[in-house]
Coordinates of C-alpha atoms in Angstrom, one line a residue:
M121 CA 0.0 0.0 0.0
S122 CA 1.2 3.4 -0.9
D123 CA 0.4 7.1 0.4
A124 CA -1.8 9.2 -1.8
D125 CA 1.2 10.4 -4.0
G126 CA 2.3 6.8 -4.2
D127 CA 5.9 7.8 -3.4
S128 CA 6.2 5.6 -0.1
P129 CA 4.3 3.0 1.8
I130 CA 2.0 3.9 4.5
D131 CA 3.4 2.1 6.9
P132 CA 3.8 3.0 11.0
V133 CA 7.5 2.4 10.4
F134 CA 8.0 5.0 8.1
C135 CA 5.8 7.4 9.9
D136 CA 7.7 6.8 13.0
A137 CA 10.9 7.6 11.1
R138 CA 9.5 10.6 9.8
R139 CA 8.5 11.8 13.0
F140 CA 11.6 10.9 14.5
G141 CA 13.4 13.2 11.9
S142 CA 11.2 16.0 12.6
F143 CA 11.9 15.9 16.2
A144 CA 15.6 15.1 15.9
S145 CA 16.2 18.1 13.9
A146 CA 13.9 20.7 15.7
G147 CA 14.4 19.2 19.3
G148 CA 12.3 20.8 21.9
W149 CA 10.7 23.2 19.4
M150 CA 8.2 20.3 18.3
F151 CA 6.8 20.2 21.7
G152 CA 7.0 23.9 22.2
L153 CA 4.9 24.1 18.9
M154 CA 2.2 21.5 20.1
V155 CA 1.6 23.8 23.1
A156 CA 1.7 27.0 21.5
R157 CA -0.9 26.2 18.9
S158 CA -3.4 24.3 21.2
V159 CA -3.7 26.2 24.3
Y160 CA -4.9 29.6 25.6
R161 CA -3.6 31.2 28.8
D162 CA -5.8 34.1 29.9
E163 CA -9.0 34.3 27.8
Q164 CA -10.6 31.2 26.0
V165 CA -10.0 31.0 22.4
A166 CA -12.1 28.9 20.1
G167 CA -10.7 25.6 19.0
R168 CA -8.0 25.5 21.8
I169 CA -8.1 24.2 25.4
S170 CA -6.8 25.4 28.8
V171 CA -3.2 24.5 29.7
R172 CA -4.6 22.3 32.7
A173 CA -6.8 20.3 30.1
F174 CA -3.8 20.1 28.1
A175 CA -1.6 18.5 30.7
E176 CA -4.3 16.2 31.9
E177 CA -4.7 15.0 28.2
A178 CA -1.0 14.7 28.0
G179 CA -0.5 13.0 31.5
C180 CA 2.1 15.4 32.6
A181 CA 2.6 18.4 34.9
V182 CA 0.8 21.7 34.4
D183 CA 4.0 23.6 35.1
R184 CA 5.8 21.6 32.3
V185 CA 3.4 22.7 29.7
L186 CA 3.7 26.4 31.0
R187 CA 7.6 26.0 30.4
H188 CA 7.0 24.9 27.1
W189 CA 4.5 27.9 26.4
N190 CA 6.8 30.5 28.0
A191 CA 9.9 29.1 26.0
W192 CA 7.9 29.5 22.8
Q193 CA 6.6 33.3 23.7
E194 CA 10.1 34.1 24.7
A195 CA 11.5 32.9 21.2
A196 CA 8.7 35.0 19.9
S197 CA 9.6 38.2 21.4
D198 CA 13.0 37.6 19.7
E199 CA 11.0 37.1 16.1
L200 CA 12.3 33.5 16.1
V201 CA 8.9 32.0 15.9
P202 CA 5.5 33.4 15.5
D203 CA 3.4 34.5 18.4
A204 CA 1.4 31.9 19.9
G205 CA -1.8 33.8 19.3
T206 CA -1.2 33.8 15.6
L207 CA -0.9 29.8 15.2
V208 CA -3.7 27.6 14.1
P209 CA -4.2 24.4 16.1
G210 CA -2.7 21.5 14.1
A211 CA -0.9 23.5 11.6
D212 CA 3.0 23.3 11.4
T213 CA 5.2 26.2 10.8
E214 CA 9.0 26.6 10.2
L215 CA 10.8 25.8 13.4
P216 CA 14.5 27.2 14.4
E217 CA 17.5 24.9 14.7
G218 CA 17.2 22.4 17.7
D219 CA 20.3 23.5 19.4
L220 CA 18.8 27.1 20.3
W221 CA 15.8 25.5 21.9
P222 CA 17.8 25.3 25.3
K223 CA 18.4 28.9 25.4
Y224 CA 14.5 29.6 26.1
Y225 CA 13.1 26.5 27.7
A226 CA 13.5 26.6 31.6
A227 CA 14.4 23.5 33.5
P228 CA 12.4 22.4 36.3
G229 CA 13.2 24.5 39.3
A230 CA 14.5 27.5 37.5
S231 CA 12.2 29.8 39.4
S232 CA 13.2 28.7 42.9
D233 CA 15.6 30.1 45.1
R234 CA 17.7 27.2 44.5
G235 CA 17.3 27.9 40.8
Q236 CA 18.3 31.4 41.0
R237 CA 21.3 30.6 42.9
V238 CA 22.4 28.0 40.1
R239 CA 21.5 30.7 37.6
A240 CA 23.8 33.2 39.2
E241 CA 26.6 31.0 39.7
A242 CA 26.4 29.6 36.3
E243 CA 26.4 33.1 34.7
A244 CA 29.6 34.1 36.8
L245 CA 31.4 31.1 35.3
G246 CA 30.1 31.6 31.8
A247 CA 28.3 28.2 31.9
S248 CA 24.9 27.3 30.8
Y249 CA 22.6 27.6 33.7
K250 CA 19.9 25.3 32.3
K251 CA 22.5 22.5 31.8
A252 CA 23.4 23.1 35.5
L253 CA 19.9 23.1 36.6
E254 CA 19.4 19.9 34.6
I255 CA 22.6 18.3 36.5
T256 CA 21.0 19.2 39.9
G257 CA 18.0 17.0 39.0
H258 CA 20.1 14.1 38.4
R259 CA 22.3 13.5 41.4
P260 CA 23.0 9.7 40.9
A261 CA 24.2 10.6 37.2
M262 CA 26.4 13.3 38.8
K263 CA 27.8 11.0 41.0
A264 CA 28.5 8.4 38.3
A265 CA 30.3 11.0 36.4
I266 CA 32.5 12.3 39.2
W267 CA 33.5 8.3 40.1
G268 CA 34.0 7.6 36.3
D269 CA 35.8 10.6 35.0
H270 CA 38.9 12.2 36.5
Q271 CA 38.2 15.6 34.9
T272 CA 34.6 15.7 36.4
A273 CA 35.9 14.6 39.8
E274 CA 38.5 17.3 39.6
A275 CA 36.1 20.1 38.8
A276 CA 33.9 18.8 41.7
R277 CA 36.7 19.1 44.2
E278 CA 37.7 22.6 42.7
A279 CA 34.2 23.6 43.4
L280 CA 34.1 22.3 46.8
F281 CA 37.5 23.6 48.1
S282 CA 37.6 27.0 46.0
R283 CA 35.5 28.7 48.7
P284 CA 36.2 28.8 52.4
Q285 CA 32.4 27.8 53.6
E286 CA 32.4 24.7 51.3
R287 CA 35.8 23.8 51.9
T288 CA 35.1 23.8 55.8
A289 CA 32.0 21.7 55.5
T290 CA 33.5 19.2 53.3
L291 CA 36.7 18.7 55.4
A292 CA 34.4 18.4 58.5
R293 CA 32.5 16.0 57.0
A294 CA 35.5 13.7 55.4
L295 CA 37.5 14.2 58.7
A296 CA 34.6 12.7 60.7
D297 CA 35.5 9.3 59.5
P298 CA 38.4 7.7 61.3
D299 CA 39.8 6.0 58.3
T300 CA 39.7 9.3 56.4
R301 CA 41.6 11.0 59.2
K302 CA 44.1 8.3 58.9
A303 CA 44.4 8.5 55.3
A304 CA 44.7 12.4 55.4
K305 CA 47.8 12.2 57.8
V306 CA 49.5 9.7 55.6
E307 CA 48.7 12.0 52.5
Q308 CA 50.1 15.0 54.6
K309 CA 53.2 13.3 55.5
R310 CA 53.8 12.3 51.8
V311 CA 53.0 15.9 50.4
D312 CA 55.6 17.4 53.2
H313 CA 58.3 14.9 52.5
L314 CA 57.9 15.3 48.8
E315 CA 58.2 19.2 49.1
Y316 CA 61.2 18.6 51.3
V317 CA 62.9 16.4 48.8
R318 CA 62.0 18.5 45.9
R319 CA 63.4 21.6 47.6
A320 CA 66.6 19.8 48.5
L321 CA 67.4 18.8 45.0
E322 CA 66.5 22.6 43.8
E323 CA 68.3 24.4 46.5
K324 CA 71.0 21.8 47.0
T325 CA 70.5 22.4 50.8
A326 CA 68.2 20.6 53.4
K327 CA 67.4 21.0 57.1
S328 CA 68.9 18.7 59.6
P329 CA 66.8 17.0 62.2
A330 CA 68.0 19.9 64.5
G331 CA 66.9 22.6 62.2
Q332 CA 70.2 23.5 60.7
V333 CA 70.5 24.4 56.9
V334 CA 73.0 21.8 55.5
E335 CA 74.8 22.3 52.2
L336 CA 74.4 19.0 50.5
G337 CA 76.9 19.4 47.5
L338 CA 75.1 16.7 45.6
S339 CA 77.2 14.9 43.2
A340 CA 76.1 13.4 39.7
D341 CA 75.8 10.0 41.1
E342 CA 73.9 11.4 43.9
L343 CA 71.6 13.1 41.7
A344 CA 71.0 10.3 39.4
D345 CA 70.2 7.8 42.2
E346 CA 67.0 5.9 41.4
R347 CA 65.4 6.9 44.6
L348 CA 65.2 10.7 43.9
N349 CA 64.3 9.6 39.8
A350 CA 61.3 8.1 41.2
I351 CA 59.8 11.3 42.9
R352 CA 60.2 13.3 39.5
D353 CA 56.9 12.1 38.4
A354 CA 54.1 14.2 38.7
C355 CA 52.5 12.3 41.5
P356 CA 54.9 9.8 43.0
D357 CA 53.2 7.3 45.5
A358 CA 54.0 7.1 49.2
E359 CA 56.6 4.6 49.0
A360 CA 58.7 6.3 46.7
V361 CA 58.5 9.6 48.5
E362 CA 59.6 8.0 51.7
Q363 CA 62.4 6.2 50.1
A364 CA 63.8 9.6 48.4
Y365 CA 63.3 11.2 51.9
D366 CA 65.2 8.4 53.6
Y367 CA 67.9 9.1 51.2
V368 CA 68.0 12.8 51.7
Q369 CA 68.3 12.2 55.3
E370 CA 71.4 10.1 54.7
L371 CA 73.0 12.7 52.5
V372 CA 72.2 15.3 55.5
E373 CA 73.8 12.9 58.0
R374 CA 76.7 12.5 55.9
A375 CA 77.3 16.2 55.4
V376 CA 76.9 16.7 59.2
R377 CA 79.4 14.1 60.0
A378 CA 81.8 15.4 57.6
D379 CA 82.1 18.9 59.1
P380 CA 83.3 18.9 62.9
D381 CA 81.8 22.2 63.6
L382 CA 78.6 21.5 61.9
Y383 CA 78.3 18.2 63.9
V384 CA 78.8 19.9 67.2
R385 CA 76.4 22.6 66.4
E386 CA 73.8 19.8 65.5
Q387 CA 74.3 17.8 68.5
R388 CA 73.8 20.9 70.7
A389 CA 71.0 22.0 69.0
R390 CA 69.5 18.6 69.5
F391 CA 70.2 18.3 73.2
T392 CA 69.0 21.7 73.8
R393 CA 65.6 20.7 72.2
A394 CA 65.4 17.8 74.2
F395 CA 66.3 19.6 77.5
S396 CA 63.6 22.2 76.6
A397 CA 60.8 19.7 75.8
T398 CA 61.6 18.1 79.3
S399 CA 61.6 21.2 81.1
R400 CA 58.2 22.2 79.5
N401 CA 56.9 18.9 80.4
I402 CA 58.0 18.9 84.0
Q403 CA 56.9 22.5 84.5
S404 CA 53.2 21.8 83.3
I405 CA 52.8 19.2 86.1
D406 CA 50.3 20.4 88.7
P407 CA 51.6 19.5 92.1
D408 CA 48.1 19.1 93.3
D409 CA 47.1 16.8 90.5
L410 CA 50.4 15.1 91.2
M411 CA 49.7 14.7 95.0
A412 CA 46.1 13.1 94.1
V413 CA 47.6 10.1 92.5
A414 CA 50.9 9.9 94.2
D415 CA 52.4 6.4 95.0
E416 CA 55.6 4.9 95.4
A417 CA 56.0 4.1 91.7
L418 CA 55.8 7.7 90.8
V419 CA 58.3 8.6 93.5
D420 CA 60.8 6.1 92.3
S421 CA 60.2 7.5 88.5
L422 CA 61.0 11.0 89.8
T423 CA 63.7 10.1 91.8
D424 CA 65.5 8.3 88.9
L425 CA 64.8 11.1 86.8
Q426 CA 66.3 13.6 89.3
N427 CA 69.4 11.3 89.6
R428 CA 69.8 11.1 85.8
V429 CA 69.6 15.1 85.5
N430 CA 72.1 15.5 88.6
D431 CA 74.3 13.0 86.8
L432 CA 74.3 14.9 83.5
A433 CA 74.6 18.3 85.1
A434 CA 77.7 17.1 86.9
T435 CA 79.4 15.8 83.7
L436 CA 78.9 19.3 82.0
R437 CA 80.2 21.2 85.0
A438 CA 83.3 18.8 84.8
V439 CA 83.8 19.4 81.2
C440 CA 83.2 22.9 81.7
A441 CA 85.2 23.9 84.4

């Protein structure tokens, strides 16, 4: 069986193909046209039905029909399509390119407070606010994109950490988990040690355990060491960083031991720090609190400490006499 002109069969498959082509090329404009030529807004128009009646017949929300009406009329104000009032029910008209539809069609939630905030942020970034609103309505899909795509995940991290309020809330939530706190400490150690090693390679100096700046005088062989080569990657793993850090510490220790004056200063600084820490800890003890838990074990421990301090003081006096 053929159509009236005998050009092609009257077959539902061919009808669907034609309809598919119309929708594919026009995008949302086809739906906008159906609404614009079929409904009335304020005053009843012969041959048309109300927005509510159209929505009930279509089995969708009234708000959705209104968004299509508003999009059509906004495009009409730009002279892109005819005004809805001039259209004849059931009659077609020339439609714009499909990719222009998103410019006029407001996604659900666009008029809400949240929608307005999303729009303001999108405009500030030069992004499509309608696409942003669409994303807010598909959170499982957004999560999948973050998990599955590195660049999307990086964009999400940048968004969360670029503003103090969001950064604080995100960190507080993450660090509430003990495993995350542990992982954060490990990562912070990796970052700190990596920075230490790379600075040592760049400046050819490094700080000793006592805080002294030590000239390393790195040789070609030392610079070519595989432990240092391993951290030249963009993001070396924790094991590679720790091996490189330990190697630089070895180089620092060699440099300290090779210079007698430097070795003496290093030892003096190390002892001074130890004495200061011990002094602060003892001075922080409240005698009243100590008396509340006093027993022979504590007395013996304190006596042993006092004897050790006296012995060290006597040794120093003998050397300095």
